[in-house]
């Protein structure tokens, strides 16, 4: 029995997490053609609920079916299927753990658009080698306000359907995160310019969500400690935003970093480049000095010693695990019971040769593809669990990539018209 990891955590709203381990949000890509939940998500979350974590955070659930991060995202925008959202919530809480819904809008990082546009703070294209270039559509103010209302609507629905908390996704370059960055937000109105203005979309969203769910319901935010880009959201800016989030009385801040243009937790995949544990821990320790809310650190946390250290001397409150959960769904239970000392870093051993997929790729394209194939290997593991096949740890990256391409192309083609 590991005391530190097993200690319950009382949140500011009054709710209690039964231990310090969390499944980080992992996009599932399992929804149906109306972006509704289904039996596959139920199966997946039953499995994760039994896995021992005190907290599960869902993969990003979208506020608008027109703009998706992936074709198989769950969305909640009057598209029906609430009985499945209830079943999904029930599955994810079946072992008595917390299950929070992560709420998101992809902004310019969307992969699916049903109206031919991707709305964003400014008309600044995403710069990812090999990804088709498009210029995002600038959101008028009424659309920003509409998105904020949608976040609140999804949060209300989550609560009504049995989720035990919500998380606002404001990291990794998606819409709210792109508002924070001076690189992707060059607006000159009340939603851009000063940091206070760039943070307005996030802060008003959090305020609307809190108002919608009430004071006794966990509200969390996922935030970049930094974008790690010149001119992007910096660590100093993050510290200021964390102070403001403290005034909004949030219950848990999940700390991460990067965006599609610069994603440290995905780049750091080779054993030779693996540094010490916890990609964002140094940043998180600085955040601790200004944060009034509990903190969750996600990214590269793998050993029990490292996790305990982050809790003990790093001032963290919850440890988020992402990729290990895609294969070893019971890893939290085993860590808590003392049956194992570490989660496996599958990302460190994936054999990827991007030239097998794209022979003529430039070096930059090959690097981006290498990162992407590393990610989709985990997508495919999640699909397999949802479909009842179980994970397949010895799957090659190439095999996973082919399954991924074929499945997402089919899902995209099958999406129901609005
Ligand atoms: C398959 C996969 C799906 C992910 N989906 C999401 C998501 O929907 N929302 C989110 O905030 N982060 C998402 N992430 C990022 C994880 O939550 C986490 O920050 C990242 O995997 C680093 O943690 P790890 O080193 O423990 O994997 C995803 C990561 C992976 C590997």
Short mmCIF file of C-alpha atoms in Angstrom, two decimals, residues 38-416:
data_model
loop_
_atom_site.label_atom_id
_atom_site.label_comp_id
_atom_site.label_asym_id
_atom_site.label_seq_id
_atom_site.Cartn_x
_atom_site.Cartn_y
_atom_site.Cartn_z
CA UNK A 38 -22.51 4.43 -27.67
CA UNK A 39 -21.82 0.98 -26.30
CA UNK A 40 -18.14 1.19 -27.26
CA UNK A 41 -17.57 4.15 -24.95
CA UNK A 42 -19.52 2.35 -22.24
CA UNK A 43 -17.27 -0.70 -22.56
CA UNK A 44 -14.11 1.43 -22.53
CA UNK A 45 -15.10 3.41 -19.46
CA UNK A 46 -16.27 0.39 -17.50
CA UNK A 47 -12.80 -0.90 -17.99
CA UNK A 48 -11.13 2.35 -16.97
CA UNK A 49 -13.41 2.77 -13.97
CA UNK A 50 -12.36 -0.65 -12.71
CA UNK A 51 -8.74 0.40 -13.19
CA UNK A 52 -8.34 2.06 -9.81
CA UNK A 53 -7.84 5.77 -10.59
CA UNK A 54 -9.67 8.13 -8.24
CA UNK A 55 -10.45 10.35 -11.21
CA UNK A 56 -11.17 9.67 -14.87
CA UNK A 57 -11.34 12.62 -17.24
CA UNK A 58 -13.11 11.87 -20.53
CA UNK A 59 -11.59 12.56 -23.91
CA UNK A 60 -12.58 15.94 -25.28
CA UNK A 61 -16.32 16.29 -25.81
CA UNK A 62 -17.22 18.93 -28.36
CA UNK A 63 -19.59 21.82 -28.03
CA UNK A 64 -20.44 21.99 -31.73
CA UNK A 65 -20.65 19.16 -34.27
CA UNK A 66 -19.61 21.48 -37.05
CA UNK A 67 -16.05 21.61 -35.76
CA UNK A 68 -14.36 18.49 -34.46
CA UNK A 69 -10.90 17.46 -33.46
CA UNK A 70 -11.65 13.98 -34.89
CA UNK A 71 -14.66 12.50 -36.70
CA UNK A 72 -15.34 10.12 -33.81
CA UNK A 73 -15.56 12.80 -31.09
CA UNK A 74 -18.57 12.88 -28.83
CA UNK A 75 -20.38 16.21 -29.23
CA UNK A 76 -23.32 17.60 -27.31
CA UNK A 77 -25.30 20.17 -29.27
CA UNK A 78 -28.90 19.01 -29.26
CA UNK A 79 -27.89 15.95 -31.27
CA UNK A 80 -29.89 13.59 -29.05
CA UNK A 81 -28.52 10.39 -27.57
CA UNK A 82 -28.66 11.60 -23.98
CA UNK A 83 -29.55 8.10 -22.83
CA UNK A 84 -26.09 7.10 -24.07
CA UNK A 85 -24.45 10.01 -22.27
CA UNK A 86 -26.13 8.70 -19.12
CA UNK A 87 -24.90 5.16 -19.80
CA UNK A 88 -21.43 6.56 -20.50
CA UNK A 89 -21.43 8.44 -17.16
CA UNK A 90 -22.68 5.37 -15.32
CA UNK A 91 -19.95 3.21 -16.84
CA UNK A 92 -17.24 5.70 -15.95
CA UNK A 93 -18.31 5.93 -12.32
CA UNK A 94 -19.12 2.29 -11.74
CA UNK A 95 -16.25 1.64 -9.31
CA UNK A 96 -17.15 4.72 -7.26
CA UNK A 97 -14.46 6.97 -8.75
CA UNK A 98 -14.99 10.46 -10.11
CA UNK A 99 -15.64 10.84 -13.84
CA UNK A 100 -15.37 14.31 -15.32
CA UNK A 101 -16.27 15.38 -18.83
CA UNK A 102 -13.62 17.36 -20.68
CA UNK A 103 -15.27 20.03 -22.84
CA UNK A 104 -13.59 21.45 -25.93
CA UNK A 105 -13.79 23.39 -29.16
CA UNK A 106 -10.91 22.62 -31.55
CA UNK A 107 -10.58 26.06 -33.12
CA UNK A 108 -7.97 26.13 -35.88
CA UNK A 109 -6.69 22.67 -34.90
CA UNK A 110 -9.92 21.00 -35.99
CA UNK A 111 -9.75 18.07 -38.41
CA UNK A 112 -13.42 17.98 -39.37
CA UNK A 113 -15.51 20.91 -40.47
CA UNK A 114 -19.08 20.65 -41.63
CA UNK A 115 -19.27 24.18 -43.00
CA UNK A 116 -15.92 24.44 -44.74
CA UNK A 117 -14.37 26.74 -42.12
CA UNK A 118 -12.43 26.53 -38.89
CA UNK A 119 -13.19 29.43 -36.54
CA UNK A 120 -10.32 30.94 -34.57
CA UNK A 121 -9.40 34.18 -32.83
CA UNK A 122 -7.43 35.38 -35.88
CA UNK A 123 -6.83 34.37 -39.50
CA UNK A 124 -3.47 32.77 -38.76
CA UNK A 125 -2.75 29.37 -40.27
CA UNK A 126 -1.45 26.47 -38.30
CA UNK A 127 2.10 25.60 -39.27
CA UNK A 128 2.43 21.83 -39.14
CA UNK A 129 4.51 20.19 -41.89
CA UNK A 130 2.46 17.83 -44.08
CA UNK A 131 -0.87 19.18 -42.85
CA UNK A 132 -3.00 20.91 -45.47
CA UNK A 133 -2.76 24.63 -44.97
CA UNK A 134 -5.90 26.66 -44.52
CA UNK A 135 -6.63 30.08 -43.18
CA UNK A 136 -9.00 30.02 -40.21
CA UNK A 137 -12.11 32.18 -40.14
CA UNK A 138 -12.01 35.05 -37.63
CA UNK A 139 -14.73 34.62 -35.02
CA UNK A 140 -17.02 37.59 -34.57
CA UNK A 141 -17.81 38.46 -30.96
CA UNK A 142 -21.29 36.91 -31.07
CA UNK A 143 -19.71 33.60 -32.05
CA UNK A 144 -17.30 33.77 -29.11
CA UNK A 145 -20.26 34.38 -26.80
CA UNK A 146 -22.11 31.50 -28.44
CA UNK A 147 -19.17 29.16 -27.78
CA UNK A 148 -19.12 30.22 -24.13
CA UNK A 149 -22.83 29.44 -23.85
CA UNK A 150 -22.21 26.08 -25.49
CA UNK A 151 -19.53 25.18 -22.92
CA UNK A 152 -22.04 25.98 -20.17
CA UNK A 153 -24.75 23.93 -21.90
CA UNK A 154 -22.49 20.89 -22.22
CA UNK A 155 -21.45 21.26 -18.57
CA UNK A 156 -25.09 21.34 -17.47
CA UNK A 157 -25.82 18.29 -19.59
CA UNK A 158 -22.84 16.48 -18.12
CA UNK A 159 -24.09 17.12 -14.61
CA UNK A 160 -27.68 16.15 -15.44
CA UNK A 161 -26.50 12.91 -17.05
CA UNK A 162 -24.40 11.73 -14.11
CA UNK A 163 -20.88 12.98 -14.72
CA UNK A 164 -19.36 14.02 -11.42
CA UNK A 165 -17.39 17.00 -12.72
CA UNK A 166 -16.27 18.87 -15.82
CA UNK A 167 -13.00 20.10 -17.25
CA UNK A 168 -12.59 23.08 -19.56
CA UNK A 169 -9.92 22.32 -22.16
CA UNK A 170 -7.70 25.37 -22.54
CA UNK A 171 -4.47 23.65 -23.54
CA UNK A 172 -2.61 22.16 -26.53
CA UNK A 173 -3.58 24.90 -29.00
CA UNK A 174 -7.34 24.28 -29.21
CA UNK A 175 -9.69 27.24 -29.29
CA UNK A 176 -9.40 28.62 -25.74
CA UNK A 177 -5.68 27.94 -25.69
CA UNK A 178 -5.28 29.71 -29.05
CA UNK A 179 -6.99 32.77 -27.58
CA UNK A 180 -4.28 32.87 -24.88
CA UNK A 181 -1.38 32.96 -27.31
CA UNK A 182 -0.14 36.17 -28.88
CA UNK A 183 0.94 34.12 -31.91
CA UNK A 184 -2.52 32.84 -32.77
CA UNK A 185 -4.51 35.73 -31.30
CA UNK A 186 -3.72 39.12 -32.82
CA UNK A 187 -7.17 40.62 -32.23
CA UNK A 188 -7.44 44.26 -31.34
CA UNK A 189 -10.88 44.05 -29.68
CA UNK A 190 -11.75 43.03 -26.11
CA UNK A 191 -10.68 39.42 -26.83
CA UNK A 192 -7.07 40.13 -27.85
CA UNK A 193 -4.09 42.33 -27.15
CA UNK A 194 -3.31 42.43 -23.42
CA UNK A 195 -3.04 39.14 -21.53
CA UNK A 196 -6.22 40.03 -19.66
CA UNK A 197 -8.02 40.31 -23.00
CA UNK A 198 -6.49 37.12 -24.41
CA UNK A 199 -7.56 35.29 -21.23
CA UNK A 200 -11.10 36.67 -21.43
CA UNK A 201 -12.48 33.75 -23.47
CA UNK A 202 -11.13 31.23 -20.93
CA UNK A 203 -12.19 33.19 -17.84
CA UNK A 204 -15.67 33.90 -19.12
CA UNK A 205 -16.07 30.27 -20.11
CA UNK A 206 -15.05 29.11 -16.64
CA UNK A 207 -17.42 31.64 -15.07
CA UNK A 208 -20.31 30.50 -17.27
CA UNK A 209 -19.58 26.84 -16.56
CA UNK A 210 -19.42 27.44 -12.80
CA UNK A 211 -22.69 29.35 -12.91
CA UNK A 212 -24.28 26.51 -14.89
CA UNK A 213 -23.21 23.64 -12.61
CA UNK A 214 -23.33 25.40 -9.23
CA UNK A 215 -20.78 25.79 -6.43
CA UNK A 216 -20.78 22.16 -5.25
CA UNK A 217 -19.70 20.53 -8.53
CA UNK A 218 -16.05 20.03 -9.54
CA UNK A 219 -14.87 22.40 -12.27
CA UNK A 220 -11.37 21.86 -13.61
CA UNK A 221 -9.23 23.56 -16.26
CA UNK A 222 -6.46 22.06 -18.38
CA UNK A 223 -3.85 24.72 -19.09
CA UNK A 224 -0.48 24.97 -20.78
CA UNK A 225 2.40 25.82 -18.48
CA UNK A 226 3.87 27.31 -21.66
CA UNK A 227 3.41 26.92 -25.42
CA UNK A 228 7.20 26.57 -25.78
CA UNK A 229 7.10 28.90 -28.78
CA UNK A 230 8.70 32.29 -29.29
CA UNK A 231 5.86 34.77 -29.04
CA UNK A 232 3.42 32.14 -27.75
CA UNK A 233 1.81 31.79 -24.32
CA UNK A 234 4.72 31.96 -21.87
CA UNK A 235 5.24 30.55 -18.43
CA UNK A 236 5.09 34.05 -16.92
CA UNK A 237 1.74 34.60 -18.64
CA UNK A 238 0.58 31.23 -17.38
CA UNK A 239 1.35 32.26 -13.79
CA UNK A 240 -0.81 35.33 -14.18
CA UNK A 241 -3.69 33.34 -15.68
CA UNK A 242 -3.43 30.85 -12.81
CA UNK A 243 -3.87 33.75 -10.35
CA UNK A 244 -7.01 34.80 -12.20
CA UNK A 245 -8.31 31.24 -12.31
CA UNK A 246 -7.89 31.18 -8.54
CA UNK A 247 -10.44 33.97 -8.30
CA UNK A 248 -12.89 31.79 -10.28
CA UNK A 249 -12.77 29.07 -7.59
CA UNK A 250 -11.82 26.14 -9.76
CA UNK A 251 -11.30 22.75 -8.16
CA UNK A 252 -8.34 21.32 -10.05
CA UNK A 253 -5.87 22.74 -12.55
CA UNK A 254 -4.31 20.18 -14.90
CA UNK A 255 -0.89 21.34 -16.07
CA UNK A 256 0.47 20.41 -19.48
CA UNK A 257 2.17 22.23 -22.34
CA UNK A 258 2.57 22.70 -26.10
CA UNK A 259 0.28 22.64 -29.13
CA UNK A 260 0.20 20.97 -32.55
CA UNK A 261 3.07 23.16 -33.73
CA UNK A 262 5.16 22.23 -30.72
CA UNK A 263 4.15 19.26 -28.60
CA UNK A 264 6.87 18.34 -26.10
CA UNK A 265 5.12 15.31 -24.65
CA UNK A 266 4.81 13.80 -28.11
CA UNK A 267 8.23 14.71 -29.40
CA UNK A 268 9.99 13.16 -26.48
CA UNK A 269 9.39 9.60 -27.58
CA UNK A 270 12.75 7.98 -28.07
CA UNK A 271 14.54 6.32 -25.15
CA UNK A 272 17.66 8.32 -26.03
CA UNK A 273 15.82 11.61 -25.70
CA UNK A 274 13.88 10.72 -22.61
CA UNK A 275 14.78 13.07 -19.84
CA UNK A 276 13.90 12.83 -16.22
CA UNK A 277 10.32 12.16 -15.22
CA UNK A 278 7.52 14.69 -15.60
CA UNK A 279 7.89 16.95 -18.64
CA UNK A 280 6.28 19.95 -16.98
CA UNK A 281 7.21 19.46 -13.35
CA UNK A 282 9.60 22.41 -13.10
CA UNK A 283 6.93 24.69 -14.53
CA UNK A 284 4.33 23.16 -12.27
CA UNK A 285 6.45 23.92 -9.22
CA UNK A 286 6.45 27.59 -10.19
CA UNK A 287 2.71 27.44 -10.73
CA UNK A 288 2.39 26.02 -7.21
CA UNK A 289 3.77 29.27 -5.82
CA UNK A 290 0.81 31.27 -7.17
CA UNK A 291 -1.94 28.64 -7.36
CA UNK A 292 -4.69 28.52 -4.78
CA UNK A 293 -6.35 25.44 -6.26
CA UNK A 294 -5.21 21.78 -6.25
CA UNK A 295 -2.85 20.89 -9.11
CA UNK A 296 -2.69 17.87 -11.39
CA UNK A 297 0.47 17.22 -13.38
CA UNK A 298 0.27 15.19 -16.59
CA UNK A 299 2.97 14.20 -19.04
CA UNK A 300 5.64 11.53 -18.70
CA UNK A 301 4.85 10.52 -15.11
CA UNK A 302 5.70 6.84 -15.00
CA UNK A 303 7.37 5.65 -11.77
CA UNK A 304 5.86 5.45 -8.34
CA UNK A 305 8.96 7.17 -6.94
CA UNK A 306 8.58 10.02 -9.42
CA UNK A 307 4.89 10.36 -8.64
CA UNK A 308 5.46 10.38 -4.90
CA UNK A 309 8.22 12.92 -5.31
CA UNK A 310 5.92 15.18 -7.34
CA UNK A 311 3.31 14.94 -4.58
CA UNK A 312 5.74 15.31 -1.72
CA UNK A 313 8.23 17.95 -2.75
CA UNK A 314 6.69 19.23 -5.97
CA UNK A 315 3.51 20.36 -4.30
CA UNK A 316 1.33 18.47 -6.76
CA UNK A 317 -2.01 17.01 -5.66
CA UNK A 318 -2.93 14.60 -8.46
CA UNK A 319 -0.85 12.66 -10.99
CA UNK A 320 -2.31 12.28 -14.48
CA UNK A 321 -1.52 9.23 -16.59
CA UNK A 322 -2.25 9.24 -20.30
CA UNK A 323 -0.56 6.76 -22.61
CA UNK A 324 -0.06 3.95 -20.07
CA UNK A 325 -3.85 3.82 -19.64
CA UNK A 326 -4.29 2.95 -23.33
CA UNK A 327 -2.70 -0.45 -22.78
CA UNK A 328 -2.55 -1.17 -19.05
CA UNK A 329 -6.00 -0.05 -18.00
CA UNK A 330 -5.44 -1.34 -14.45
CA UNK A 331 -2.09 0.36 -13.92
CA UNK A 332 -3.46 2.67 -11.22
CA UNK A 333 -4.80 -0.24 -9.21
CA UNK A 334 -1.43 -1.96 -9.41
CA UNK A 335 0.51 1.16 -8.45
CA UNK A 336 -1.80 1.75 -5.50
CA UNK A 337 -1.51 -1.84 -4.32
CA UNK A 338 2.26 -1.73 -4.55
CA UNK A 339 2.23 -4.54 -7.13
CA UNK A 340 4.34 -2.53 -9.54
CA UNK A 341 6.73 0.37 -9.30
CA UNK A 342 6.23 1.86 -12.73
CA UNK A 343 3.94 2.21 -15.70
CA UNK A 344 5.34 1.11 -19.05
CA UNK A 345 6.46 3.89 -21.41
CA UNK A 346 5.19 2.35 -24.63
CA UNK A 347 6.05 5.55 -26.45
CA UNK A 348 9.71 4.95 -25.81
CA UNK A 349 9.76 1.72 -27.75
CA UNK A 350 7.50 2.24 -30.73
CA UNK A 351 9.36 1.43 -33.93
CA UNK A 352 8.43 4.15 -36.36
CA UNK A 353 9.83 4.71 -39.79
CA UNK A 354 7.77 7.51 -41.31
CA UNK A 355 9.31 6.86 -44.75
CA UNK A 356 7.35 3.63 -44.90
CA UNK A 357 4.21 5.75 -44.92
CA UNK A 358 5.36 8.72 -46.93
CA UNK A 359 8.40 7.82 -49.02
CA UNK A 360 8.91 11.28 -50.46
CA UNK A 361 8.37 13.24 -47.24
CA UNK A 362 10.70 16.12 -46.44
CA UNK A 363 12.63 15.88 -43.19
CA UNK A 364 10.15 18.18 -41.46
CA UNK A 365 7.20 16.19 -42.76
CA UNK A 366 8.82 12.94 -41.70
CA UNK A 367 9.38 14.29 -38.19
CA UNK A 368 5.76 15.43 -37.91
CA UNK A 369 4.58 12.09 -39.24
CA UNK A 370 6.76 10.23 -36.78
CA UNK A 371 5.10 12.09 -33.93
CA UNK A 372 1.68 11.47 -35.39
CA UNK A 373 2.17 7.72 -35.88
CA UNK A 374 3.29 7.56 -32.27
CA UNK A 375 0.04 9.15 -31.22
CA UNK A 376 -2.26 7.06 -33.42
CA UNK A 377 -0.80 3.85 -32.04
CA UNK A 378 -2.55 4.85 -28.80
CA UNK A 379 -5.77 5.80 -30.64
CA UNK A 380 -5.92 2.27 -32.05
CA UNK A 381 -5.38 0.70 -28.62
CA UNK A 382 -8.32 2.73 -27.28
CA UNK A 383 -10.51 1.62 -30.19
CA UNK A 384 -9.59 -1.99 -29.52
CA UNK A 385 -10.61 -1.74 -25.86
CA UNK A 386 -13.89 -0.06 -26.83
CA UNK A 387 -14.60 -2.76 -29.38
CA UNK A 388 -13.95 -5.50 -26.83
CA UNK A 389 -10.76 -6.81 -28.46
CA UNK A 390 -8.39 -5.60 -25.77
CA UNK A 391 -5.13 -3.73 -26.36
CA UNK A 392 -2.36 -5.19 -28.52
CA UNK A 393 0.97 -4.00 -27.21
CA UNK A 394 3.03 -5.64 -29.95
CA UNK A 395 1.24 -3.83 -32.76
CA UNK A 396 3.68 -2.02 -35.02
CA UNK A 397 3.33 1.68 -35.62
CA UNK A 398 2.81 1.03 -39.33
CA UNK A 399 -0.03 -1.40 -38.69
CA UNK A 400 -1.64 1.09 -36.30
CA UNK A 401 -1.27 3.91 -38.80
CA UNK A 402 -3.02 1.91 -41.54
CA UNK A 403 -5.91 1.00 -39.23
CA UNK A 404 -6.16 4.59 -38.11
CA UNK A 405 -6.21 6.04 -41.65
CA UNK A 406 -8.78 3.57 -42.91
CA UNK A 407 -11.03 3.98 -39.85
CA UNK A 408 -10.95 7.76 -39.67
CA UNK A 409 -11.53 8.11 -43.42
CA UNK A 410 -14.57 5.84 -43.08
CA UNK A 411 -15.85 7.71 -40.01
CA UNK A 412 -15.46 11.03 -41.81
CA UNK A 413 -17.32 9.76 -44.87
CA UNK A 414 -20.16 8.42 -42.70
CA UNK A 415 -20.74 11.56 -40.63
CA UNK A 416 -24.44 12.39 -40.71
#
